[in-house]
PDB file of C-alpha atoms in Angstrom:
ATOM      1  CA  UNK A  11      67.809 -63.157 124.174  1.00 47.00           C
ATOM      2  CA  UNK A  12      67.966 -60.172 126.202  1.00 47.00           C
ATOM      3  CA  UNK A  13      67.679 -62.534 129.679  1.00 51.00           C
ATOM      4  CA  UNK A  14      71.326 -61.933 131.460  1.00 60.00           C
ATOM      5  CA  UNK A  15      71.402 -64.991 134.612  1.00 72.00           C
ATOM      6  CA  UNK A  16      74.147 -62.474 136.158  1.00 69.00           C
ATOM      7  CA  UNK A  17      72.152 -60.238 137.406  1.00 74.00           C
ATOM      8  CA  UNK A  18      69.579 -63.306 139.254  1.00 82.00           C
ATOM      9  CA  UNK A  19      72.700 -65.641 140.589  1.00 86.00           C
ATOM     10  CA  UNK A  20      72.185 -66.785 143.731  1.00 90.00           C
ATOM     11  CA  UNK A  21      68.533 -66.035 143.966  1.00 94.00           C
ATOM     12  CA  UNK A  22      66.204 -68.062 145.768  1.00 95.00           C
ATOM     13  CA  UNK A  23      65.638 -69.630 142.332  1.00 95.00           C
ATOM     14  CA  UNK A  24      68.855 -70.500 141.795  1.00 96.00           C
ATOM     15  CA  UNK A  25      68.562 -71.929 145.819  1.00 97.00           C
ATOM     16  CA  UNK A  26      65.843 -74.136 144.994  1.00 98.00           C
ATOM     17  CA  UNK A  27      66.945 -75.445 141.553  1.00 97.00           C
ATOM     18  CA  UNK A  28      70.817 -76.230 142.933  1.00 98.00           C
ATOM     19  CA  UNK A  29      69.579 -78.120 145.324  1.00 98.00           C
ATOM     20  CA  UNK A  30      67.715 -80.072 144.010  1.00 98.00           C
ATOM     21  CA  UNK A  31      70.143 -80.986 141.193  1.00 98.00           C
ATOM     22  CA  UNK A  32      72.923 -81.818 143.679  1.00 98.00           C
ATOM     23  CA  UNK A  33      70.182 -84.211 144.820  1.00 98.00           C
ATOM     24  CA  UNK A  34      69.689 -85.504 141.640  1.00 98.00           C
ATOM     25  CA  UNK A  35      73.284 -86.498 140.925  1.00 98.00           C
ATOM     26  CA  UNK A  36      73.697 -87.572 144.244  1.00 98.00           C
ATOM     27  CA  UNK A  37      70.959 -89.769 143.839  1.00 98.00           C
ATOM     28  CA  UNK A  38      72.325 -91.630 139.960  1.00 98.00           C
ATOM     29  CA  UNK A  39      75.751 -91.839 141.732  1.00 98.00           C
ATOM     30  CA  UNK A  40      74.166 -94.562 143.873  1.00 97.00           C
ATOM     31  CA  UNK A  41      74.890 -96.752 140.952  1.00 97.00           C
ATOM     32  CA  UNK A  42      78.312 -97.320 139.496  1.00 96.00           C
ATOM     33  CA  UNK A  43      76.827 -97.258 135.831  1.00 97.00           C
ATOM     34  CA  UNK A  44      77.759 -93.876 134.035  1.00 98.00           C
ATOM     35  CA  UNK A  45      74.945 -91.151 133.427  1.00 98.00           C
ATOM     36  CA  UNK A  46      74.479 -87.833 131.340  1.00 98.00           C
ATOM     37  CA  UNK A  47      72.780 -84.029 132.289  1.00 98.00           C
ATOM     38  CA  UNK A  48      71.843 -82.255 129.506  1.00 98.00           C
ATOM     39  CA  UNK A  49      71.348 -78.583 130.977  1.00 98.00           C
ATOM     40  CA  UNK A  50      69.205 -76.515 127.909  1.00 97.00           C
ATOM     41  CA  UNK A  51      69.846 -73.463 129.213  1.00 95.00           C
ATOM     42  CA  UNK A  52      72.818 -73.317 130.855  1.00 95.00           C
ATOM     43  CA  UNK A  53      74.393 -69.801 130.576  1.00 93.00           C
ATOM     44  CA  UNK A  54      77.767 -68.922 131.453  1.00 94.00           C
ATOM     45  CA  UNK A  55      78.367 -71.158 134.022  1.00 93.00           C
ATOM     46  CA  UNK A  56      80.014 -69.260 137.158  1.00 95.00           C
ATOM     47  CA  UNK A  57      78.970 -65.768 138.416  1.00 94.00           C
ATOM     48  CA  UNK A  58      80.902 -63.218 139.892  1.00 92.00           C
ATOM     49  CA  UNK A  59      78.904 -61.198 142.441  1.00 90.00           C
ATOM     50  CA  UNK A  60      81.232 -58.238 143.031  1.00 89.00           C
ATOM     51  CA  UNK A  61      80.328 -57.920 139.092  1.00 86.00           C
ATOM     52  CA  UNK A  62      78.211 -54.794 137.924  1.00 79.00           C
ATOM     53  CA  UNK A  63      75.058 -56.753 136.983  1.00 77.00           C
ATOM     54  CA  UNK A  64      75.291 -58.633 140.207  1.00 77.00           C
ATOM     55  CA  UNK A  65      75.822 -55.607 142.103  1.00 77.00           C
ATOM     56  CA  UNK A  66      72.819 -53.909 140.808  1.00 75.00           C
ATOM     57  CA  UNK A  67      70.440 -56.064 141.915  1.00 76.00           C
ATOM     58  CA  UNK A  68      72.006 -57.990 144.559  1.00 82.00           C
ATOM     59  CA  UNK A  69      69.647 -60.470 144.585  1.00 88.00           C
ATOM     60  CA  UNK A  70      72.375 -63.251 146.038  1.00 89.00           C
ATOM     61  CA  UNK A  71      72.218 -61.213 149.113  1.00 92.00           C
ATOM     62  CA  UNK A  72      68.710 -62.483 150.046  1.00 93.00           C
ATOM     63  CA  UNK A  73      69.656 -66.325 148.716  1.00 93.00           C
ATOM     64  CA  UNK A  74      72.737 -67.974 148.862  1.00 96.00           C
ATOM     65  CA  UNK A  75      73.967 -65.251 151.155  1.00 95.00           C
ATOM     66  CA  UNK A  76      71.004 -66.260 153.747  1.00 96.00           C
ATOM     67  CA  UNK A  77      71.974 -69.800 153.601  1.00 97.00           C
ATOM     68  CA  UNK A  78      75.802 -69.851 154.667  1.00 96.00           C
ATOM     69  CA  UNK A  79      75.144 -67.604 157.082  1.00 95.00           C
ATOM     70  CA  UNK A  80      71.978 -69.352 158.892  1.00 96.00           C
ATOM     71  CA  UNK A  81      72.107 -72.268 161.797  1.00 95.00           C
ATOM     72  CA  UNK A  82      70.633 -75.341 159.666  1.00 95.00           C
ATOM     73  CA  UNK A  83      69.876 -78.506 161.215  1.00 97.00           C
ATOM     74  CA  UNK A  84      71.910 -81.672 160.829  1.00 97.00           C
ATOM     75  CA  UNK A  85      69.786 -83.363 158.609  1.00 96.00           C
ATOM     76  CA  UNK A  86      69.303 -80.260 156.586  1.00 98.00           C
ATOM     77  CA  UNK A  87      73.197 -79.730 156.325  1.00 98.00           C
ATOM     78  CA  UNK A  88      73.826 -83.088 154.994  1.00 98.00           C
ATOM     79  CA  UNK A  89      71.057 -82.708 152.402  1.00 98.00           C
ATOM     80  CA  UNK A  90      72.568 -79.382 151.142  1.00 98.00           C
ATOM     81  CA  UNK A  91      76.708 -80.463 151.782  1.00 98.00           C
ATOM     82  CA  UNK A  92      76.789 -81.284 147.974  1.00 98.00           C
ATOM     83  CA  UNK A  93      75.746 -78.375 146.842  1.00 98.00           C
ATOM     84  CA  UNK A  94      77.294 -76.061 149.325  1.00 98.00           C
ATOM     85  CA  UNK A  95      80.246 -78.062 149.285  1.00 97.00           C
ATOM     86  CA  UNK A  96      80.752 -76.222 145.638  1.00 97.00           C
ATOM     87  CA  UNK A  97      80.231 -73.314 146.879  1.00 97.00           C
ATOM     88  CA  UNK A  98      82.468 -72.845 149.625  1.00 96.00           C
ATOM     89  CA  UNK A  99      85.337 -74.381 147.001  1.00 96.00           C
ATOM     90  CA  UNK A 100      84.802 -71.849 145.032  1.00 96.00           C
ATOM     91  CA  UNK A 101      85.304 -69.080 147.895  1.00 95.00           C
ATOM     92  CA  UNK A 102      87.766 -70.537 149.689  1.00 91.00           C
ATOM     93  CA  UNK A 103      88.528 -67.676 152.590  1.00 87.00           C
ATOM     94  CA  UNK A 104      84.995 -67.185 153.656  1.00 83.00           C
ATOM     95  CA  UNK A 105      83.888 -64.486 151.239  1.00 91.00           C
ATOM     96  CA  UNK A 106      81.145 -64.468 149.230  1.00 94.00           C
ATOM     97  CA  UNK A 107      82.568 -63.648 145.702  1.00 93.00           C
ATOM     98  CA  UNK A 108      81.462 -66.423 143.215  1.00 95.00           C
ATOM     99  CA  UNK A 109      78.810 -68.066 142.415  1.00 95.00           C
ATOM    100  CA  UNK A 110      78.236 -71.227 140.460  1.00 97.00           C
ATOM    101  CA  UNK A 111      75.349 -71.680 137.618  1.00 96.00           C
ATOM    102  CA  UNK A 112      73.830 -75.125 136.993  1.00 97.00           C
ATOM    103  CA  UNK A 113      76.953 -76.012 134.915  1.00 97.00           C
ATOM    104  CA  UNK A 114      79.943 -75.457 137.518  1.00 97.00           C
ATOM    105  CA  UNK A 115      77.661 -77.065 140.408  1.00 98.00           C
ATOM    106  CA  UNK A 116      77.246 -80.074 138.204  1.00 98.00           C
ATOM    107  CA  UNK A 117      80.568 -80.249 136.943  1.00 98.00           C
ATOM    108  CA  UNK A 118      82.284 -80.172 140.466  1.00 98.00           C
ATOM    109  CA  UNK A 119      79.825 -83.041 141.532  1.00 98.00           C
ATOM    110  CA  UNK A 120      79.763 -85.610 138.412  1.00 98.00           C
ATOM    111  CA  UNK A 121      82.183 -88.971 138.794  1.00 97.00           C
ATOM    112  CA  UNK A 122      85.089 -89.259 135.887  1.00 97.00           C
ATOM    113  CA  UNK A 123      82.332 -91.287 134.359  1.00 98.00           C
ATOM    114  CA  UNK A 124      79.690 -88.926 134.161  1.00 98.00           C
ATOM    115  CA  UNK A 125      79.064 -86.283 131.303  1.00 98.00           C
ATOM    116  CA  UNK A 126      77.986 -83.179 131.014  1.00 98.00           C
ATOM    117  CA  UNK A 127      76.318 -81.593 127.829  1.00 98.00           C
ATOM    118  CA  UNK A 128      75.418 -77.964 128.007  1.00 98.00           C
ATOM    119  CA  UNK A 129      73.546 -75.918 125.314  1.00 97.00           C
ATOM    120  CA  UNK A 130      73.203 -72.017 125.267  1.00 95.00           C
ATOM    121  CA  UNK A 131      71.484 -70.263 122.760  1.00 93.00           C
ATOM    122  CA  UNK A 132      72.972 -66.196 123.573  1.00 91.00           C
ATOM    123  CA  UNK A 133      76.171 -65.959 121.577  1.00 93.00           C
ATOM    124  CA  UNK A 134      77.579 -64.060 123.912  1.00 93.00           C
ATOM    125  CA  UNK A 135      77.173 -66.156 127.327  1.00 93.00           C
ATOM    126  CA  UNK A 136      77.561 -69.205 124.880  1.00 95.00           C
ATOM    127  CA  UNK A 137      81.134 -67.794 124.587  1.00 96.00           C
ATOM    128  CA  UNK A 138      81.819 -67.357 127.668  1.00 96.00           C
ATOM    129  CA  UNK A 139      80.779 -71.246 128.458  1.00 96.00           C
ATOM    130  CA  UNK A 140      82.699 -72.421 125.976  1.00 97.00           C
ATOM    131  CA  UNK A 141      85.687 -71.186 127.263  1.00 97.00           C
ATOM    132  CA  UNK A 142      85.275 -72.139 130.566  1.00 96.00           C
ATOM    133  CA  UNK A 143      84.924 -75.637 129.351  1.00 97.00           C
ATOM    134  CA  UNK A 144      87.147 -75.784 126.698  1.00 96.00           C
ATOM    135  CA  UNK A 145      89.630 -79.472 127.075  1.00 96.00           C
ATOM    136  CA  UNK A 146      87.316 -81.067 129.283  1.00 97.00           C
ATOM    137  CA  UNK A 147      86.707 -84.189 127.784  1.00 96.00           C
ATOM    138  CA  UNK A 148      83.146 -84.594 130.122  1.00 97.00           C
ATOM    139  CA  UNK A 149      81.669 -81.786 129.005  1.00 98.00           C
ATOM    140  CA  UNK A 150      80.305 -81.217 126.150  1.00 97.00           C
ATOM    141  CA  UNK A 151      78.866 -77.208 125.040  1.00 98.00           C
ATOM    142  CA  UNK A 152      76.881 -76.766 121.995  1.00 97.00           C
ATOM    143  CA  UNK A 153      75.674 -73.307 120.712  1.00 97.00           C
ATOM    144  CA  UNK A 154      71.577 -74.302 120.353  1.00 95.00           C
ATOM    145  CA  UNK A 155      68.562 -73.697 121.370  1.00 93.00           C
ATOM    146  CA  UNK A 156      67.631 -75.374 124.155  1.00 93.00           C
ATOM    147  CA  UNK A 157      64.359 -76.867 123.003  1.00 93.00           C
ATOM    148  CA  UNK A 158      65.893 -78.450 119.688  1.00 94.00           C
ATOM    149  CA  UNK A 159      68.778 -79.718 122.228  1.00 94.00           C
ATOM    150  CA  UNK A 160      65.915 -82.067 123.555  1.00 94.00           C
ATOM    151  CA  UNK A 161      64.928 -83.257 120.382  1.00 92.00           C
ATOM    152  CA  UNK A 162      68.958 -83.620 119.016  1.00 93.00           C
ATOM    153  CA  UNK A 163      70.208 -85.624 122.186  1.00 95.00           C
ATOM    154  CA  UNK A 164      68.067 -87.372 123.975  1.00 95.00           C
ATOM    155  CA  UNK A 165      67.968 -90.247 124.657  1.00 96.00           C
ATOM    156  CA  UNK A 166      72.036 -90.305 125.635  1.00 96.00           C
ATOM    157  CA  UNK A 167      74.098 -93.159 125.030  1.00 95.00           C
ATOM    158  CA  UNK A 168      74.039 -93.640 128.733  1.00 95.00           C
ATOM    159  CA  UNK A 169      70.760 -94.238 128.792  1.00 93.00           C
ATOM    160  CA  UNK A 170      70.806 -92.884 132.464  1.00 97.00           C
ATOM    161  CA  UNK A 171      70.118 -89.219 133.268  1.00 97.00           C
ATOM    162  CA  UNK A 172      68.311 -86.721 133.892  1.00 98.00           C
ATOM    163  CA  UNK A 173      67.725 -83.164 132.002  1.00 98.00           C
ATOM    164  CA  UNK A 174      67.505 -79.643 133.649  1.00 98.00           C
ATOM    165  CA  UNK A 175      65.466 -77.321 131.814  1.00 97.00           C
ATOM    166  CA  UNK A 176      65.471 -73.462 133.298  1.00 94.00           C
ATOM    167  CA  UNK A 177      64.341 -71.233 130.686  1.00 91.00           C
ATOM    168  CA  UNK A 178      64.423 -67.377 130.799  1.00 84.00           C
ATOM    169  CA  UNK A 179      60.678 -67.029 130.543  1.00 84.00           C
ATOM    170  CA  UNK A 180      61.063 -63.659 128.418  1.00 76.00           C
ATOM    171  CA  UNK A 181      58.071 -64.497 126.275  1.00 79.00           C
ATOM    172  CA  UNK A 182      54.478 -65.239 126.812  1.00 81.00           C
ATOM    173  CA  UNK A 183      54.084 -69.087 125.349  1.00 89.00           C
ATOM    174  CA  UNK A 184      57.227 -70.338 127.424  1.00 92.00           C
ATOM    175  CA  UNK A 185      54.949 -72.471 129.548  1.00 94.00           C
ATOM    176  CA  UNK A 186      53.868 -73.701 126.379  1.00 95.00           C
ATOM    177  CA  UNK A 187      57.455 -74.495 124.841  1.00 94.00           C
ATOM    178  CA  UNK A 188      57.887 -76.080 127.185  1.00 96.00           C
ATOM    179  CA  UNK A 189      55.732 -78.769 127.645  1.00 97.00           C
ATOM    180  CA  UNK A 190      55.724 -79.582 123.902  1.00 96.00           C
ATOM    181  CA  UNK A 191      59.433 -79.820 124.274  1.00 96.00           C
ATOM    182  CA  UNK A 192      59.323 -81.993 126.851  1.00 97.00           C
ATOM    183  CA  UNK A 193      56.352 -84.102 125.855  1.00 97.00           C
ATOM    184  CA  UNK A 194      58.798 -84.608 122.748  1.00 97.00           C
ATOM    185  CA  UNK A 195      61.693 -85.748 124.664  1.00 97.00           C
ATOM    186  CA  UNK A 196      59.819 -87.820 127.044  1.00 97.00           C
ATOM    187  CA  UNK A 197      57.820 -89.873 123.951  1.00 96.00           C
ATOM    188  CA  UNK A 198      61.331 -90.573 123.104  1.00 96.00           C
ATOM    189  CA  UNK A 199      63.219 -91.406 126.278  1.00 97.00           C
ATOM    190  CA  UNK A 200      59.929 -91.949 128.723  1.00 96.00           C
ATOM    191  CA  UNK A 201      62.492 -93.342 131.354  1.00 96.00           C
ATOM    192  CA  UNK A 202      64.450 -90.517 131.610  1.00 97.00           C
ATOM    193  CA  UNK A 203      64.230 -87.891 134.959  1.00 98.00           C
ATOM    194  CA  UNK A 204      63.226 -84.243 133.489  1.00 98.00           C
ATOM    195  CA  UNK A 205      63.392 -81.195 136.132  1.00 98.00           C
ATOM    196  CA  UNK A 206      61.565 -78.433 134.911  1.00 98.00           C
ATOM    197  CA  UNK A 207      61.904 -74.872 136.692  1.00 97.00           C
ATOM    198  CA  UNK A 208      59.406 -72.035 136.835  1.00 95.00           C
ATOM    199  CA  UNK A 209      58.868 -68.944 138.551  1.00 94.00           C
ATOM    200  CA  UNK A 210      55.733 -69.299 140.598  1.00 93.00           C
ATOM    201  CA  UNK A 211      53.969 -66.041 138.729  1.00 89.00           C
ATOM    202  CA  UNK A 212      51.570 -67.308 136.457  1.00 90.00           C
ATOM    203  CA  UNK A 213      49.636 -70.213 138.385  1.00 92.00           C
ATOM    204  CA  UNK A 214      47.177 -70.810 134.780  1.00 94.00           C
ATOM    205  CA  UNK A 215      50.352 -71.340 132.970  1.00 94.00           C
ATOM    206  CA  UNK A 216      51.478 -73.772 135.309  1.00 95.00           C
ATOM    207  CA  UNK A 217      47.838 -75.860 136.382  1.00 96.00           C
ATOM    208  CA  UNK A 218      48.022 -76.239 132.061  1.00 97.00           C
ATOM    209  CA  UNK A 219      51.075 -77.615 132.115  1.00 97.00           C
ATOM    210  CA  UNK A 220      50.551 -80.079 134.946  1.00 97.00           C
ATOM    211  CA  UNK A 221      47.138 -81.206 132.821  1.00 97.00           C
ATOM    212  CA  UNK A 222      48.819 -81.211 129.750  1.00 97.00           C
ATOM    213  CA  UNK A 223      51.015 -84.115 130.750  1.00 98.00           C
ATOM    214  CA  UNK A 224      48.353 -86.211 132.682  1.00 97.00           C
ATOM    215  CA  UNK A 225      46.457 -85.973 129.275  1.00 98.00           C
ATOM    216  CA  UNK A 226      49.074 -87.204 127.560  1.00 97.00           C
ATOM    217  CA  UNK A 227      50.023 -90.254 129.864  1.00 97.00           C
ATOM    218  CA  UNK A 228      53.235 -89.368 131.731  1.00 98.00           C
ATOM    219  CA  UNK A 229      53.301 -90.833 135.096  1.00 97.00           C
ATOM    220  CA  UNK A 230      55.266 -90.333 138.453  1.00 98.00           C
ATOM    221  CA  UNK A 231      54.980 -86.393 138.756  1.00 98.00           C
ATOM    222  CA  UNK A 232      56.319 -84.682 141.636  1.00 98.00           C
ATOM    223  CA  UNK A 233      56.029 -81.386 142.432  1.00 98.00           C
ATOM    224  CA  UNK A 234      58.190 -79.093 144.533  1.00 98.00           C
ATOM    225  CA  UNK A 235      57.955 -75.211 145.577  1.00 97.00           C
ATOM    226  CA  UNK A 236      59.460 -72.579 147.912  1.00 97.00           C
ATOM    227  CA  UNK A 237      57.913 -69.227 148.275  1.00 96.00           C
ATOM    228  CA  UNK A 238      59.338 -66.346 150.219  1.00 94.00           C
ATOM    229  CA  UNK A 239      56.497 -64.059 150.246  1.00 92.00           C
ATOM    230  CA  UNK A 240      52.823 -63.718 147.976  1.00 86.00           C
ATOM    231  CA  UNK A 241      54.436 -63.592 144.086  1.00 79.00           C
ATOM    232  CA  UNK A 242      52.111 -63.189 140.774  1.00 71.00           C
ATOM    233  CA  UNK A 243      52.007 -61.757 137.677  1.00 74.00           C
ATOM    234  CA  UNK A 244      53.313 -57.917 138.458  1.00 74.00           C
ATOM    235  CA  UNK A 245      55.461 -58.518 141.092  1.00 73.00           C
ATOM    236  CA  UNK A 246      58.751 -59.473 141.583  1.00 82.00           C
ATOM    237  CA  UNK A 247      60.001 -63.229 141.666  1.00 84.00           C
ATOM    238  CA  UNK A 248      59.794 -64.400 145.301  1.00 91.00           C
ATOM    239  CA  UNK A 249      59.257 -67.852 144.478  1.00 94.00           C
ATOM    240  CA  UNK A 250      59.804 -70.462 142.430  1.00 95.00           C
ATOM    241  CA  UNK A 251      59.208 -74.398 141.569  1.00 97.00           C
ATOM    242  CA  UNK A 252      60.163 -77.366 140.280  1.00 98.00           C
ATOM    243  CA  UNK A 253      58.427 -80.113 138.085  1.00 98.00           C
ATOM    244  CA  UNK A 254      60.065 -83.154 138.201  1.00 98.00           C
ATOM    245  CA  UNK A 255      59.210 -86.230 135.765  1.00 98.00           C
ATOM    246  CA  UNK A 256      60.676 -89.771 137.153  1.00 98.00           C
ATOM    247  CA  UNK A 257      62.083 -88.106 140.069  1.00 98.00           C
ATOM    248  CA  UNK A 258      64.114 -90.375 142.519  1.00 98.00           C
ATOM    249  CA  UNK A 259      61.884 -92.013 145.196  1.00 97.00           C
ATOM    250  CA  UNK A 260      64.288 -90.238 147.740  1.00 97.00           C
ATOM    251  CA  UNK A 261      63.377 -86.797 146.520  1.00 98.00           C
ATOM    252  CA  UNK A 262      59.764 -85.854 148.250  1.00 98.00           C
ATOM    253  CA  UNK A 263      60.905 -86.875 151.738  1.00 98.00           C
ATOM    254  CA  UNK A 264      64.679 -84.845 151.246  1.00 98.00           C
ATOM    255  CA  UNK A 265      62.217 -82.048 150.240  1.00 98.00           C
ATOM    256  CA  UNK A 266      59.994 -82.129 153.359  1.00 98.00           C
ATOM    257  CA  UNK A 267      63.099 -81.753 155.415  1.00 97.00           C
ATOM    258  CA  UNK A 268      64.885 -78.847 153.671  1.00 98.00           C
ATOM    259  CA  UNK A 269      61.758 -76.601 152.065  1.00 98.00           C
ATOM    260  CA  UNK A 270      60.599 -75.748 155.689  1.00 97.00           C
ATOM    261  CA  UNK A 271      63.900 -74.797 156.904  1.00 98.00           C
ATOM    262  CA  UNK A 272      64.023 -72.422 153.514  1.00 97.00           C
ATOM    263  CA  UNK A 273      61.168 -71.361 153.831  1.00 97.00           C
ATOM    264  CA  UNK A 274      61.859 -69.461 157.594  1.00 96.00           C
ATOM    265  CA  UNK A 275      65.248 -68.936 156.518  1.00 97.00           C
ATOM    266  CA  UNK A 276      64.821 -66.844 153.288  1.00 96.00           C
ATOM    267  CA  UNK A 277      61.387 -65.538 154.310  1.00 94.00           C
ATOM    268  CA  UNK A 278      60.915 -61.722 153.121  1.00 91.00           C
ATOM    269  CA  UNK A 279      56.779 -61.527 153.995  1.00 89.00           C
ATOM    270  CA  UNK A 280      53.488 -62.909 153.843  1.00 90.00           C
ATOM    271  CA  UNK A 281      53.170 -65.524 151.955  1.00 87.00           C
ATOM    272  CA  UNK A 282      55.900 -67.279 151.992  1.00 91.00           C
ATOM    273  CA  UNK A 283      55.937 -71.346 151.953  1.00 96.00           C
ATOM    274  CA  UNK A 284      56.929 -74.530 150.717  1.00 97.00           C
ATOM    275  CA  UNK A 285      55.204 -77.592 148.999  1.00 97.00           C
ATOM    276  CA  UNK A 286      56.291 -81.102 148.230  1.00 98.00           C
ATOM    277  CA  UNK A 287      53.403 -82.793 146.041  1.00 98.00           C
ATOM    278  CA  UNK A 288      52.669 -85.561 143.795  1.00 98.00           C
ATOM    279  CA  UNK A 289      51.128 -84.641 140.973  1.00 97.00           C
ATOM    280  CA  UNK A 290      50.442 -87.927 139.335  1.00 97.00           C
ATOM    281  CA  UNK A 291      51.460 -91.560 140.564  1.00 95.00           C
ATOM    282  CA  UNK A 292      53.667 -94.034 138.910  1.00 89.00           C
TER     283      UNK A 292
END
């Protein structure tokens, strides 16, 4: 509860993860049929980096700063326009100022037959979502925790859609939430996509994770991670992953296009790196 997103926007977290779910609703807009994102931890939804707690640790400068102002490759530009399409909307002269979370970036993106349901469990940033949303009729925010949110609404009535699970990782057994959580959910809605994002700190946590689910049967695993520099357990983040359950087929080779071009982009030292595998086969 103490876990503030404002002062981690625009990280090269928050690099990896957005991309990958502009991706994803890219991808289920293929199809006219409706779909739902439930987002358990959504936070406040748009971040102002000339804020105090932005300010302070400035981590945007060495993310989403990075990106706009880097030479990308074609292919690599259409890949990202989605998500930096949101971006640049919300900064309209060129300045860096705002930031989206998971829940403007998805928002901006979804069809008027899409939905949105967002759950935050800090009162405070729970406010603050609220309010942002308040009178849209396609989103949905709900003052929870975000591991009971997977057990309340899943599957949706859309039966299509995906669920983007980012937790704070404040204590110890959140690894371990989360798998049961989504082990839950997934015995429940097995066709359903789950993205799960980590910090790549605690590579135990995460090999038990990855077992956990082949023991319990899941199938069609993928992978993803972007390192910019050597990260573990008492260092700072400098990279982070992504778990995906049913991803789209398209995902892995978008992936192999953009992660290298990251990678040299937001590079910071040794270490740093990208990876596109499949964990376990359909």
């Amino acid at each position: 509860m103490n876990y503030r997103h404002a002062y981690h926007a625009g990280n090269i977290g928050d690099v990896l993860k957005h991309i990958v779910l502009a991706r994803l609703i890219t991808y289920f807009q293929r199809k006219d049929k409706p779909f739902r994102i439930l987002d358990t931890h959504a936070g406040i939804g748009l971040y102002d980096l000339t804020a105090v707690e932005t300010q302070k640790t400035g981590e945007w400068q060495q993310g989403i700063a990075k990106v706009l102002e880097a030479d990308m490759p074609a292919s690599v530009a259409e890949l990202l326009a989605p998500w930096l399409g949101v971006v640049r909307d919300l900064n309209p002269d060129d300045r860096l100022e705002r930031y989206p979370g998971s829940p403007q970036v998805a928002r901006q993106l979804l069809r008027k037959i899409d939905r949105l349901t967002l759950t935050e469990l800090h009162p405070q940033d729970f406010r603050t979502l609220s309010e942002r949303f308040t009178g849209d009729h396609q989103v949905k925010t709900i003052h929870l925790d975000g591991w009971l949110a997977m057990g309340s609404f899943l599957p949706p009535k859309e039966k299509r859609g995906f669920v983007l699970i980012d937790p704070a990782f404040e204590v110890t057994d959140e690894f371990t939430r989360m798998t049961d959580a989504v082990l839950k959910a997934w015995k429940k809605w097995s066709g359903g996509t789950y993205a799960l994002w980590y910090p790549l700190k605690d590579a135990r946590a995460i090999r038990r994770m990855h077992e956990d689910f082949a023991a319990a049967g899941v199938k069609d695993v993928l992978a993803l991670s972007l390192s910019v520099g050597k990260s573990g357990p008492d260092t700072r983040m400098l990279g982070s992953a992504i778990t995906l359950i049913n991803p789209p087929y398209t995902l892995a080779d978008e992936m192999r296009q953009v992660l290298p071009w990251l990678a040299e982009t937001l590079h910071q030292g040794p270490g740093s790196g990208w990876d596109v595998t499949q964990l376990i086969g359909e």
